[in-house]
Amino acid sequence: MKMGIERVLKEKFGDAIKDICQINDEQISETTIEAVNGHLDILRPAIKNFGGSVEVLSITDGNCQVKYEGPDSIGSGIKAAIKERFVDIVDVVFTN
């Protein structure tokens, strides 16, 4: 999964991406809107470069509702990043 995310980011952002690394924040123990938004902070600058934005609106019964505007390929990376870090999130649904 990591290689797929790296490929999409490098494909979309090219030379703007200097390095891609995984960050594990063991302090996050609960799946909350704040925790997921905090996790997405690492992607926000890249999303903003494409005129996009991302914000977690709600988390209910394993479903994470996200307000996302931007390229579909970046959206796939966002979904993967959320599900990989927060294993109790089963589905990520985008709204406009």
Coordinates of C-alpha atoms in Angstrom, one line a residue:
M1 CA 0.0 0.0 0.0
K2 CA 2.9 2.4 0.9
M3 CA 4.4 2.1 -2.6
G4 CA 1.0 2.9 -4.2
I5 CA 0.6 6.0 -2.1
E6 CA 4.2 7.1 -2.9
R7 CA 3.6 6.5 -6.6
V8 CA 0.5 8.6 -6.7
L9 CA 2.0 11.4 -4.7
K10 CA 5.2 11.5 -6.9
E11 CA 3.1 11.2 -10.1
K12 CA 0.9 14.2 -9.1
F13 CA 3.4 16.4 -7.3
G14 CA 6.7 15.5 -9.2
D15 CA 9.7 17.5 -8.0
A16 CA 7.6 19.2 -5.3
I17 CA 7.9 16.0 -3.3
K18 CA 11.4 15.7 -1.7
D19 CA 10.9 12.7 0.5
I20 CA 8.1 10.5 1.6
C21 CA 8.2 8.8 5.0
Q22 CA 5.8 7.1 7.3
I23 CA 5.2 8.8 10.7
N24 CA 3.9 6.7 13.5
D25 CA 2.3 8.7 16.3
E26 CA 1.7 6.2 19.0
Q27 CA 0.1 8.9 21.2
I28 CA -3.2 8.8 19.2
S29 CA -5.3 6.1 20.9
E30 CA -8.8 7.1 19.9
T31 CA -10.4 7.5 16.5
T32 CA -11.8 11.0 16.8
I33 CA -12.5 13.7 14.3
E34 CA -9.6 15.7 15.8
A35 CA -7.2 12.7 15.6
V36 CA -8.0 11.9 11.9
N37 CA -7.8 15.6 11.0
G38 CA -4.4 15.8 12.7
H39 CA -3.2 12.8 10.8
L40 CA -4.2 14.5 7.5
D41 CA -2.2 17.6 8.4
I42 CA 0.8 16.0 6.6
L43 CA -1.2 15.8 3.3
R44 CA -2.9 19.2 3.5
P45 CA 0.0 21.3 2.0
A46 CA 0.1 19.0 -1.1
I47 CA -3.6 19.0 -1.5
K48 CA -3.7 22.8 -1.2
N49 CA -1.1 23.0 -4.1
F50 CA -3.8 21.5 -6.3
G51 CA -6.5 23.9 -5.1
G52 CA -8.0 21.2 -3.0
S53 CA -9.0 20.8 0.7
V54 CA -9.8 18.0 3.1
E55 CA -11.7 18.0 6.4
V56 CA -13.2 15.2 8.5
L57 CA -16.8 15.9 9.3
S58 CA -17.9 12.8 11.3
I59 CA -17.0 9.3 12.4
T60 CA -19.8 7.0 13.1
D61 CA -19.9 3.2 13.3
G62 CA -16.7 2.7 11.4
N63 CA -17.6 5.2 8.7
C64 CA -15.6 8.4 8.2
Q65 CA -17.3 11.2 6.4
V66 CA -14.8 13.6 4.8
K67 CA -15.3 16.9 2.9
Y68 CA -12.8 16.6 0.1
E69 CA -12.2 18.7 -3.0
G70 CA -9.3 17.8 -5.3
P71 CA -8.0 15.2 -7.8
D72 CA -9.5 11.7 -7.5
S73 CA -6.1 10.1 -7.4
I74 CA -5.2 12.1 -4.3
G75 CA -8.5 11.2 -2.8
S76 CA -7.6 7.5 -3.1
G77 CA -4.4 8.3 -1.1
I78 CA -6.4 10.1 1.6
K79 CA -8.7 7.1 2.0
A80 CA -5.7 4.8 2.2
A81 CA -3.9 7.0 4.8
I82 CA -7.0 7.1 7.0
K83 CA -7.8 3.4 6.9
E84 CA -4.1 2.4 7.4
R85 CA -3.7 4.6 10.5
F86 CA -7.2 4.1 12.0
V87 CA -8.0 0.4 11.7
D88 CA -11.5 0.8 13.1
I89 CA -12.5 3.0 10.2
V90 CA -14.1 0.6 7.6
D91 CA -15.1 3.1 5.0
V92 CA -14.2 6.7 4.0
V93 CA -17.0 8.6 2.2
F94 CA -16.3 11.9 0.4
T95 CA -18.8 14.7 0.3
N96 CA -18.6 18.1 -1.5

